[in-house]
Every structure is written in structure tokens, then in C-alpha cells.
mmCIF file with all atom_site columns, C-alpha atoms in Angstrom:
data_model
loop_
_atom_site.group_PDB
_atom_site.id
_atom_site.type_symbol
_atom_site.label_atom_id
_atom_site.label_alt_id
_atom_site.label_comp_id
_atom_site.label_asym_id
_atom_site.label_entity_id
_atom_site.label_seq_id
_atom_site.pdbx_PDB_ins_code
_atom_site.Cartn_x
_atom_site.Cartn_y
_atom_site.Cartn_z
_atom_site.occupancy
_atom_site.B_iso_or_equiv
_atom_site.pdbx_formal_charge
_atom_site.auth_seq_id
_atom_site.auth_comp_id
_atom_site.auth_asym_id
_atom_site.auth_atom_id
_atom_site.pdbx_PDB_model_num
ATOM 1   C CA . PHE L 1 1   ? -107.977 176.633 -154.642 1.00 61.00 ? 183 PHE L CA 1
ATOM 2   C CA . ASP L 1 2   ? -112.201 177.074 -153.521 1.00 64.00 ? 184 ASP L CA 1
ATOM 3   C CA . ASP L 1 3   ? -113.170 174.778 -156.020 1.00 73.00 ? 185 ASP L CA 1
ATOM 4   C CA . GLU L 1 4   ? -110.737 172.274 -155.063 1.00 72.00 ? 186 GLU L CA 1
ATOM 5   C CA . VAL L 1 5   ? -111.594 172.100 -151.137 1.00 73.00 ? 187 VAL L CA 1
ATOM 6   C CA . GLY L 1 6   ? -114.641 171.990 -151.887 1.00 74.00 ? 188 GLY L CA 1
ATOM 7   C CA . ASP L 1 7   ? -113.924 168.589 -154.176 1.00 77.00 ? 189 ASP L CA 1
ATOM 8   C CA . LEU L 1 8   ? -111.902 167.446 -151.195 1.00 80.00 ? 190 LEU L CA 1
ATOM 9   C CA . THR L 1 9   ? -114.534 168.613 -148.857 1.00 81.00 ? 191 THR L CA 1
ATOM 10  C CA . ASP L 1 10  ? -117.534 166.563 -150.840 1.00 81.00 ? 192 ASP L CA 1
ATOM 11  C CA . ALA L 1 11  ? -114.747 163.477 -150.608 1.00 83.00 ? 193 ALA L CA 1
ATOM 12  C CA . ILE L 1 12  ? -114.344 163.410 -147.132 1.00 84.00 ? 194 ILE L CA 1
ATOM 13  C CA . ASN L 1 13  ? -117.917 163.981 -146.451 1.00 80.00 ? 195 ASN L CA 1
ATOM 14  C CA . ASP L 1 14  ? -118.681 160.943 -148.826 1.00 83.00 ? 196 ASP L CA 1
ATOM 15  C CA . MET L 1 15  ? -116.699 158.900 -147.339 1.00 84.00 ? 197 MET L CA 1
ATOM 16  C CA . SER L 1 16  ? -117.288 159.003 -144.215 1.00 83.00 ? 198 SER L CA 1
ATOM 17  C CA . LEU L 1 17  ? -121.275 158.269 -145.235 1.00 83.00 ? 199 LEU L CA 1
ATOM 18  C CA . ARG L 1 18  ? -119.857 154.828 -146.649 1.00 81.00 ? 200 ARG L CA 1
ATOM 19  C CA . ILE L 1 19  ? -118.186 154.351 -143.395 1.00 82.00 ? 201 ILE L CA 1
ATOM 20  C CA . LYS L 1 20  ? -121.000 154.685 -141.006 1.00 81.00 ? 202 LYS L CA 1
ATOM 21  C CA . GLN L 1 21  ? -123.022 152.188 -144.206 1.00 78.00 ? 203 GLN L CA 1
ATOM 22  C CA . ALA L 1 22  ? -120.203 149.411 -143.733 1.00 75.00 ? 204 ALA L CA 1
ATOM 23  C CA . GLU L 1 23  ? -120.719 149.915 -139.836 1.00 78.00 ? 205 GLU L CA 1
ATOM 24  C CA . SER L 1 24  ? -124.094 149.726 -140.144 1.00 77.00 ? 206 SER L CA 1
ATOM 25  C CA . MET L 1 25  ? -123.997 146.474 -142.803 1.00 75.00 ? 207 MET L CA 1
ATOM 26  C CA . LYS L 1 26  ? -121.534 145.394 -140.115 1.00 74.00 ? 208 LYS L CA 1
ATOM 27  C CA . SER L 1 27  ? -123.904 145.473 -137.180 1.00 75.00 ? 209 SER L CA 1
ATOM 28  C CA . GLU L 1 28  ? -126.629 144.079 -138.749 1.00 76.00 ? 210 GLU L CA 1
ATOM 29  C CA . PHE L 1 29  ? -124.847 141.104 -140.015 1.00 73.00 ? 211 PHE L CA 1
ATOM 30  C CA . ILE L 1 30  ? -123.183 139.619 -136.750 1.00 75.00 ? 212 ILE L CA 1
ATOM 31  C CA . SER L 1 31  ? -126.875 140.484 -135.089 1.00 76.00 ? 213 SER L CA 1
ATOM 32  C CA . SER L 1 32  ? -128.224 138.195 -138.299 1.00 76.00 ? 214 SER L CA 1
ATOM 33  C CA . VAL L 1 33  ? -125.721 135.870 -137.727 1.00 76.00 ? 215 VAL L CA 1
ATOM 34  C CA . SER L 1 34  ? -126.013 135.209 -134.374 1.00 78.00 ? 216 SER L CA 1
ATOM 35  C CA . HIS L 1 35  ? -129.532 134.519 -134.493 1.00 79.00 ? 217 HIS L CA 1
ATOM 36  C CA . GLU L 1 36  ? -129.042 132.146 -137.108 1.00 80.00 ? 218 GLU L CA 1
ATOM 37  C CA . LEU L 1 37  ? -126.553 130.592 -135.032 1.00 84.00 ? 219 LEU L CA 1
ATOM 38  C CA . ARG L 1 38  ? -128.705 130.385 -132.088 1.00 84.00 ? 220 ARG L CA 1
ATOM 39  C CA . THR L 1 39  ? -131.788 128.274 -133.616 1.00 83.00 ? 221 THR L CA 1
ATOM 40  C CA . PRO L 1 40  ? -129.961 124.901 -133.575 1.00 87.00 ? 222 PRO L CA 1
ATOM 41  C CA . LEU L 1 41  ? -127.626 125.794 -130.539 1.00 89.00 ? 223 LEU L CA 1
ATOM 42  C CA . THR L 1 42  ? -130.731 126.292 -128.669 1.00 88.00 ? 224 THR L CA 1
ATOM 43  C CA . ALA L 1 43  ? -132.331 123.084 -130.276 1.00 88.00 ? 225 ALA L CA 1
ATOM 44  C CA . ILE L 1 44  ? -128.965 121.237 -129.347 1.00 91.00 ? 226 ILE L CA 1
ATOM 45  C CA . THR L 1 45  ? -129.213 122.330 -125.858 1.00 91.00 ? 227 THR L CA 1
ATOM 46  C CA . GLY L 1 46  ? -133.010 121.820 -125.113 1.00 90.00 ? 228 GLY L CA 1
ATOM 47  C CA . TRP L 1 47  ? -132.532 117.978 -126.192 1.00 90.00 ? 229 TRP L CA 1
ATOM 48  C CA . ALA L 1 48  ? -128.750 116.966 -123.897 1.00 92.00 ? 230 ALA L CA 1
ATOM 49  C CA . GLU L 1 49  ? -131.421 118.510 -121.455 1.00 91.00 ? 231 GLU L CA 1
ATOM 50  C CA . THR L 1 50  ? -134.145 116.579 -121.967 1.00 89.00 ? 232 THR L CA 1
ATOM 51  C CA . ILE L 1 51  ? -132.721 112.998 -122.303 1.00 90.00 ? 233 ILE L CA 1
ATOM 52  C CA . MET L 1 52  ? -129.298 114.417 -119.638 1.00 90.00 ? 234 MET L CA 1
ATOM 53  C CA . SER L 1 53  ? -132.392 115.237 -116.590 1.00 90.00 ? 235 SER L CA 1
ATOM 54  C CA . GLY L 1 54  ? -133.959 111.350 -117.711 1.00 87.00 ? 236 GLY L CA 1
ATOM 55  C CA . GLU L 1 55  ? -137.072 113.351 -119.034 1.00 86.00 ? 237 GLU L CA 1
ATOM 56  C CA . ALA L 1 56  ? -137.191 111.107 -121.960 1.00 81.00 ? 238 ALA L CA 1
ATOM 57  C CA . ARG L 1 57  ? -137.560 107.483 -121.071 1.00 82.00 ? 239 ARG L CA 1
ATOM 58  C CA . ASP L 1 58  ? -138.458 106.042 -123.861 1.00 87.00 ? 240 ASP L CA 1
ATOM 59  C CA . GLU L 1 59  ? -135.389 104.293 -126.176 1.00 89.00 ? 241 GLU L CA 1
ATOM 60  C CA . GLY L 1 60  ? -137.244 105.132 -129.210 1.00 89.00 ? 242 GLY L CA 1
ATOM 61  C CA . ASP L 1 61  ? -137.409 109.501 -127.542 1.00 89.00 ? 243 ASP L CA 1
ATOM 62  C CA . VAL L 1 62  ? -133.497 109.367 -126.789 1.00 90.00 ? 244 VAL L CA 1
ATOM 63  C CA . ARG L 1 63  ? -132.287 107.813 -130.235 1.00 90.00 ? 245 ARG L CA 1
ATOM 64  C CA . LYS L 1 64  ? -134.785 111.120 -131.981 1.00 89.00 ? 246 LYS L CA 1
ATOM 65  C CA . GLY L 1 65  ? -133.455 113.135 -129.589 1.00 90.00 ? 247 GLY L CA 1
ATOM 66  C CA . MET L 1 66  ? -129.992 111.983 -130.438 1.00 92.00 ? 248 MET L CA 1
ATOM 67  C CA . ALA L 1 67  ? -130.510 112.208 -133.776 1.00 90.00 ? 249 ALA L CA 1
ATOM 68  C CA . ILE L 1 68  ? -131.200 115.807 -133.952 1.00 89.00 ? 250 ILE L CA 1
ATOM 69  C CA . ILE L 1 69  ? -128.236 116.485 -131.541 1.00 92.00 ? 251 ILE L CA 1
ATOM 70  C CA . ALA L 1 70  ? -126.520 115.315 -134.390 1.00 90.00 ? 252 ALA L CA 1
ATOM 71  C CA . SER L 1 71  ? -128.669 116.356 -137.377 1.00 87.00 ? 253 SER L CA 1
ATOM 72  C CA . GLU L 1 72  ? -128.366 120.116 -135.558 1.00 88.00 ? 254 GLU L CA 1
ATOM 73  C CA . ALA L 1 73  ? -124.599 120.028 -134.743 1.00 90.00 ? 255 ALA L CA 1
ATOM 74  C CA . ARG L 1 74  ? -124.035 119.368 -138.405 1.00 84.00 ? 256 ARG L CA 1
ATOM 75  C CA . ARG L 1 75  ? -126.053 122.428 -139.525 1.00 83.00 ? 257 ARG L CA 1
ATOM 76  C CA . LEU L 1 76  ? -124.018 124.659 -136.952 1.00 86.00 ? 258 LEU L CA 1
ATOM 77  C CA . SER L 1 77  ? -120.568 123.392 -139.162 1.00 84.00 ? 259 SER L CA 1
ATOM 78  C CA . GLY L 1 78  ? -122.113 124.118 -141.882 1.00 76.00 ? 260 GLY L CA 1
ATOM 79  C CA . MET L 1 79  ? -123.033 127.678 -140.893 1.00 78.00 ? 261 MET L CA 1
ATOM 80  C CA . VAL L 1 80  ? -118.959 128.316 -139.429 1.00 80.00 ? 262 VAL L CA 1
ATOM 81  C CA . GLU L 1 81  ? -118.393 127.357 -143.280 1.00 73.00 ? 263 GLU L CA 1
ATOM 82  C CA . GLU L 1 82  ? -120.678 129.537 -144.872 1.00 70.00 ? 264 GLU L CA 1
ATOM 83  C CA . LEU L 1 83  ? -119.165 132.039 -142.898 1.00 73.00 ? 265 LEU L CA 1
ATOM 84  C CA . LEU L 1 84  ? -116.265 131.140 -143.114 1.00 69.00 ? 266 LEU L CA 1
ATOM 85  C CA . GLU L 1 85  ? -116.694 131.728 -147.131 1.00 64.00 ? 267 GLU L CA 1
ATOM 86  C CA . PHE L 1 86  ? -118.154 135.022 -146.362 1.00 61.00 ? 268 PHE L CA 1
ATOM 87  C CA . SER L 1 87  ? -116.795 136.246 -150.352 1.00 57.00 ? 269 SER L CA 1
ATOM 88  C CA . ARG L 1 88  ? -120.452 134.819 -151.080 1.00 58.00 ? 270 ARG L CA 1
ATOM 89  C CA . ILE L 1 89  ? -122.689 136.639 -148.578 1.00 55.00 ? 271 ILE L CA 1
ATOM 90  C CA . GLU L 1 90  ? -120.781 139.883 -149.270 1.00 63.00 ? 272 GLU L CA 1
ATOM 91  C CA . ASP L 1 91  ? -120.898 139.185 -152.862 1.00 65.00 ? 273 ASP L CA 1
ATOM 92  C CA . GLY L 1 92  ? -125.013 138.559 -152.376 1.00 63.00 ? 274 GLY L CA 1
ATOM 93  C CA . ARG L 1 93  ? -124.473 135.280 -153.537 1.00 62.00 ? 275 ARG L CA 1
ATOM 94  C CA . PHE L 1 94  ? -126.186 132.303 -151.488 1.00 60.00 ? 276 PHE L CA 1
ATOM 95  C CA . THR L 1 95  ? -125.873 128.917 -153.048 1.00 69.00 ? 277 THR L CA 1
ATOM 96  C CA . LEU L 1 96  ? -128.423 126.691 -152.490 1.00 73.00 ? 278 LEU L CA 1
ATOM 97  C CA . SER L 1 97  ? -128.792 122.912 -152.690 1.00 81.00 ? 279 SER L CA 1
ATOM 98  C CA . VAL L 1 98  ? -131.676 122.667 -154.630 1.00 86.00 ? 280 VAL L CA 1
ATOM 99  C CA . GLU L 1 99  ? -133.112 119.267 -154.974 1.00 92.00 ? 281 GLU L CA 1
ATOM 100 C CA . PRO L 1 100 ? -136.583 117.170 -154.363 1.00 92.00 ? 282 PRO L CA 1
ATOM 101 C CA . LEU L 1 101 ? -137.930 117.371 -151.232 1.00 91.00 ? 283 LEU L CA 1
ATOM 102 C CA . ASP L 1 102 ? -140.704 116.274 -148.984 1.00 90.00 ? 284 ASP L CA 1
ATOM 103 C CA . LEU L 1 103 ? -142.075 119.528 -147.187 1.00 90.00 ? 285 LEU L CA 1
ATOM 104 C CA . LYS L 1 104 ? -143.851 117.678 -145.005 1.00 90.00 ? 286 LYS L CA 1
ATOM 105 C CA . ALA L 1 105 ? -141.059 115.640 -143.799 1.00 89.00 ? 287 ALA L CA 1
ATOM 106 C CA . GLU L 1 106 ? -139.866 118.631 -142.952 1.00 90.00 ? 288 GLU L CA 1
ATOM 107 C CA . VAL L 1 107 ? -141.932 120.900 -141.480 1.00 91.00 ? 289 VAL L CA 1
ATOM 108 C CA . GLU L 1 108 ? -142.726 117.372 -138.567 1.00 90.00 ? 290 GLU L CA 1
ATOM 109 C CA . ASP L 1 109 ? -138.990 117.033 -137.928 1.00 88.00 ? 291 ASP L CA 1
ATOM 110 C CA . ALA L 1 110 ? -139.233 121.078 -136.941 1.00 89.00 ? 292 ALA L CA 1
ATOM 111 C CA . VAL L 1 111 ? -142.219 120.594 -135.095 1.00 91.00 ? 293 VAL L CA 1
ATOM 112 C CA . TYR L 1 112 ? -140.687 117.612 -133.270 1.00 88.00 ? 294 TYR L CA 1
ATOM 113 C CA . THR L 1 113 ? -137.590 119.238 -132.637 1.00 84.00 ? 295 THR L CA 1
ATOM 114 C CA . TYR L 1 114 ? -138.930 121.597 -130.675 1.00 87.00 ? 296 TYR L CA 1
ATOM 115 C CA . GLN L 1 115 ? -141.842 120.019 -129.248 1.00 87.00 ? 297 GLN L CA 1
ATOM 116 C CA . LYS L 1 116 ? -140.511 118.452 -126.193 1.00 81.00 ? 298 LYS L CA 1
ATOM 117 C CA . PHE L 1 117 ? -138.206 121.213 -125.863 1.00 81.00 ? 299 PHE L CA 1
ATOM 118 C CA . PHE L 1 118 ? -141.032 123.924 -125.879 1.00 86.00 ? 300 PHE L CA 1
ATOM 119 C CA . ARG L 1 119 ? -142.758 121.591 -123.535 1.00 86.00 ? 301 ARG L CA 1
ATOM 120 C CA . ARG L 1 120 ? -139.905 121.780 -120.532 1.00 81.00 ? 302 ARG L CA 1
ATOM 121 C CA . GLU L 1 121 ? -140.189 125.696 -120.923 1.00 83.00 ? 303 GLU L CA 1
ATOM 122 C CA . GLY L 1 122 ? -144.365 125.177 -120.445 1.00 88.00 ? 304 GLY L CA 1
ATOM 123 C CA . ILE L 1 123 ? -144.847 125.945 -123.688 1.00 90.00 ? 305 ILE L CA 1
ATOM 124 C CA . GLU L 1 124 ? -147.392 124.287 -126.259 1.00 92.00 ? 306 GLU L CA 1
ATOM 125 C CA . LEU L 1 125 ? -147.118 123.228 -129.716 1.00 93.00 ? 307 LEU L CA 1
ATOM 126 C CA . SER L 1 126 ? -149.567 121.315 -131.376 1.00 93.00 ? 308 SER L CA 1
ATOM 127 C CA . TYR L 1 127 ? -149.660 120.588 -134.797 1.00 93.00 ? 309 TYR L CA 1
ATOM 128 C CA . GLN L 1 128 ? -151.928 119.848 -137.330 1.00 92.00 ? 310 GLN L CA 1
ATOM 129 C CA . ASP L 1 129 ? -150.920 117.218 -140.332 1.00 86.00 ? 311 ASP L CA 1
ATOM 130 C CA . CYS L 1 130 ? -152.723 118.071 -143.785 1.00 84.00 ? 312 CYS L CA 1
ATOM 131 C CA . PRO L 1 131 ? -154.451 115.151 -144.413 1.00 81.00 ? 313 PRO L CA 1
ATOM 132 C CA . GLU L 1 132 ? -153.835 115.297 -148.639 1.00 82.00 ? 314 GLU L CA 1
ATOM 133 C CA . GLU L 1 133 ? -150.743 113.532 -149.924 1.00 83.00 ? 315 GLU L CA 1
ATOM 134 C CA . VAL L 1 134 ? -148.271 116.639 -150.672 1.00 82.00 ? 316 VAL L CA 1
ATOM 135 C CA . LEU L 1 135 ? -146.073 116.272 -153.568 1.00 83.00 ? 317 LEU L CA 1
ATOM 136 C CA . PRO L 1 136 ? -142.417 116.742 -153.932 1.00 86.00 ? 318 PRO L CA 1
ATOM 137 C CA . ILE L 1 137 ? -141.385 119.912 -154.436 1.00 88.00 ? 319 ILE L CA 1
ATOM 138 C CA . SER L 1 138 ? -137.924 121.246 -155.221 1.00 90.00 ? 320 SER L CA 1
ATOM 139 C CA . GLY L 1 139 ? -135.894 122.702 -152.817 1.00 89.00 ? 321 GLY L CA 1
ATOM 140 C CA . ASP L 1 140 ? -132.566 122.884 -150.132 1.00 88.00 ? 322 ASP L CA 1
ATOM 141 C CA . PRO L 1 141 ? -133.967 120.881 -147.444 1.00 87.00 ? 323 PRO L CA 1
ATOM 142 C CA . GLU L 1 142 ? -131.232 122.925 -145.079 1.00 81.00 ? 324 GLU L CA 1
ATOM 143 C CA . ARG L 1 143 ? -132.950 126.128 -145.939 1.00 80.00 ? 325 ARG L CA 1
ATOM 144 C CA . LEU L 1 144 ? -136.270 125.758 -145.057 1.00 87.00 ? 326 LEU L CA 1
ATOM 145 C CA . ARG L 1 145 ? -135.401 123.901 -142.261 1.00 85.00 ? 327 ARG L CA 1
ATOM 146 C CA . GLN L 1 146 ? -133.804 127.088 -141.076 1.00 80.00 ? 328 GLN L CA 1
ATOM 147 C CA . VAL L 1 147 ? -137.222 128.948 -141.736 1.00 86.00 ? 329 VAL L CA 1
ATOM 148 C CA . PHE L 1 148 ? -139.010 126.564 -139.342 1.00 90.00 ? 330 PHE L CA 1
ATOM 149 C CA . CYS L 1 149 ? -136.965 126.444 -136.846 1.00 84.00 ? 331 CYS L CA 1
ATOM 150 C CA . ASN L 1 150 ? -136.346 130.017 -137.062 1.00 82.00 ? 332 ASN L CA 1
ATOM 151 C CA . LEU L 1 151 ? -140.181 130.744 -136.952 1.00 89.00 ? 333 LEU L CA 1
ATOM 152 C CA . LEU L 1 152 ? -141.308 128.487 -134.004 1.00 90.00 ? 334 LEU L CA 1
ATOM 153 C CA . ASP L 1 153 ? -137.736 129.968 -132.070 1.00 85.00 ? 335 ASP L CA 1
ATOM 154 C CA . ASN L 1 154 ? -139.466 133.317 -132.377 1.00 84.00 ? 336 ASN L CA 1
ATOM 155 C CA . ALA L 1 155 ? -143.118 132.316 -131.612 1.00 88.00 ? 337 ALA L CA 1
ATOM 156 C CA . ALA L 1 156 ? -141.467 130.904 -128.471 1.00 87.00 ? 338 ALA L CA 1
ATOM 157 C CA . LYS L 1 157 ? -139.823 134.178 -127.799 1.00 82.00 ? 339 LYS L CA 1
ATOM 158 C CA . HIS L 1 158 ? -142.275 136.929 -128.917 1.00 82.00 ? 340 HIS L CA 1
ATOM 159 C CA . GLY L 1 159 ? -145.127 134.741 -128.033 1.00 80.00 ? 341 GLY L CA 1
ATOM 160 C CA . GLY L 1 160 ? -145.820 136.368 -124.725 1.00 73.00 ? 342 GLY L CA 1
ATOM 161 C CA . SER L 1 161 ? -148.368 134.778 -121.746 1.00 74.00 ? 343 SER L CA 1
ATOM 162 C CA . GLY L 1 162 ? -150.303 132.777 -124.491 1.00 72.00 ? 344 GLY L CA 1
ATOM 163 C CA . LYS L 1 163 ? -147.025 129.852 -123.727 1.00 86.00 ? 345 LYS L CA 1
ATOM 164 C CA . ARG L 1 164 ? -148.563 127.900 -126.834 1.00 89.00 ? 346 ARG L CA 1
ATOM 165 C CA . ILE L 1 165 ? -147.931 127.880 -130.931 1.00 93.00 ? 347 ILE L CA 1
ATOM 166 C CA . GLU L 1 166 ? -149.919 126.169 -133.243 1.00 94.00 ? 348 GLU L CA 1
ATOM 167 C CA . ALA L 1 167 ? -148.325 125.178 -136.163 1.00 94.00 ? 349 ALA L CA 1
ATOM 168 C CA . SER L 1 168 ? -150.339 123.268 -139.337 1.00 94.00 ? 350 SER L CA 1
ATOM 169 C CA . MET L 1 169 ? -150.395 122.792 -143.006 1.00 92.00 ? 351 MET L CA 1
ATOM 170 C CA . SER L 1 170 ? -152.834 122.601 -145.528 1.00 89.00 ? 352 SER L CA 1
ATOM 171 C CA . TYR L 1 171 ? -153.088 121.262 -149.230 1.00 86.00 ? 353 TYR L CA 1
ATOM 172 C CA . ASP L 1 172 ? -155.425 122.926 -152.214 1.00 82.00 ? 354 ASP L CA 1
ATOM 173 C CA . GLY L 1 173 ? -153.921 120.594 -154.986 1.00 79.00 ? 355 GLY L CA 1
ATOM 174 C CA . LYS L 1 174 ? -151.943 123.656 -155.849 1.00 83.00 ? 356 LYS L CA 1
ATOM 175 C CA . ASP L 1 175 ? -150.799 125.452 -152.894 1.00 87.00 ? 357 ASP L CA 1
ATOM 176 C CA . VAL L 1 176 ? -149.057 124.012 -149.694 1.00 88.00 ? 358 VAL L CA 1
ATOM 177 C CA . ILE L 1 177 ? -149.017 126.547 -146.908 1.00 91.00 ? 359 ILE L CA 1
ATOM 178 C CA . VAL L 1 178 ? -147.282 126.656 -143.842 1.00 92.00 ? 360 VAL L CA 1
ATOM 179 C CA . TYR L 1 179 ? -148.655 128.043 -140.899 1.00 92.00 ? 361 TYR L CA 1
ATOM 180 C CA . ILE L 1 180 ? -146.755 129.072 -137.399 1.00 93.00 ? 362 ILE L CA 1
ATOM 181 C CA . ARG L 1 181 ? -148.502 130.998 -135.169 1.00 92.00 ? 363 ARG L CA 1
ATOM 182 C CA . ASP L 1 182 ? -147.979 132.023 -131.812 1.00 91.00 ? 364 ASP L CA 1
ATOM 183 C CA . PHE L 1 183 ? -150.482 134.366 -128.975 1.00 87.00 ? 365 PHE L CA 1
ATOM 184 C CA . GLY L 1 184 ? -148.383 137.143 -128.513 1.00 82.00 ? 366 GLY L CA 1
ATOM 185 C CA . PRO L 1 185 ? -148.660 140.999 -129.022 1.00 78.00 ? 367 PRO L CA 1
ATOM 186 C CA . GLY L 1 186 ? -147.808 140.972 -133.243 1.00 71.00 ? 368 GLY L CA 1
ATOM 187 C CA . ILE L 1 187 ? -145.797 143.102 -134.635 1.00 63.00 ? 369 ILE L CA 1
#
């Protein structure tokens, strides 16, 4: 009888531990999703406010801003679709749409998406292009843009009183390095 009670106690303790781990994973997941959704919303809101305020007077800037709003809204829709297919994430399977892409263009799109919005927030975002031609690489442009946007978003949030962010690329013929630097206290 004592063995059965001991086994039952162990089973209950094991179940309790699994419930705590599941709750922890759920909290981490919600936090991560919130962060991922916030990034495109920041770009959409920033550009919408810039256009509405009349700050973007040049027709080309207004068009670019509207294109960014449309692009980020599509990205948000894609993220929501992924959330609806939760089983893929739960299983640890992430679908990548790998295709040839222009890394330089992806970095520049992310920088341009945030540059004017950051300026309105008092943050100067500078970009140093690499003069060398960068060959196309294989990757998922949506995921890569998400990475760059998240890095810029984090740099703005945690840049401290530095109020500036430096972005640049370098290419040595073999490796491309993308730098995004803020002037905050660091981790």
C-alpha cells in the first residue's frame, strides 16, 4: 500500500511540475508573440502619424510611407495566419519560404521603414551602405526583415539617452556583416 501511495505521490508531483512548465511556456509564447506583433504596428502607426501630420510633404515620401504601411499590414496578416496554425509552432516546425534575396535591399527597407518615425521620436538612425556589390543569398525575406525590424525596434527602446542608432553593412567577398548599434547601457 505504501508503494502505491508513493507512486501516486510521484505521479501527482510530476503532473504538477508539467503544468508549471506548460504555464511558463505559455507566458513566454504570449510575450514573444506580443513583441513580434508590436514591431509592424510601430511602423504602421509611425508612418500613418507622419503622413497625417503633413510632415511627409514630398509625394515620393508619402508613397513610400503608404507602401510601408501596406507591406507591414500584410506582414501582420501573415503573422496572424501563423498564429492560427498554432500546431506548427507547438511542434517546433517553422515554415521558411527560402528564395534568392537581396540582403542589402532588405536592410535598407528596414532602415527606411524606421528612419523618419525614429526622427519624430528624437532618435537619429544613420545608415552606412557597403560600397561592394553583395551577391544574392538564399533566405526567407519576411523572416529576415522581421529580424532587422526587431533589432531596430529594440535599439530604439533600449538605446538609453544616446538617442542614436547606427546601422551599416560590410562585405569582405565572403561574409556580409550587418551592424545595428545603439548607445544604451547594454545587456
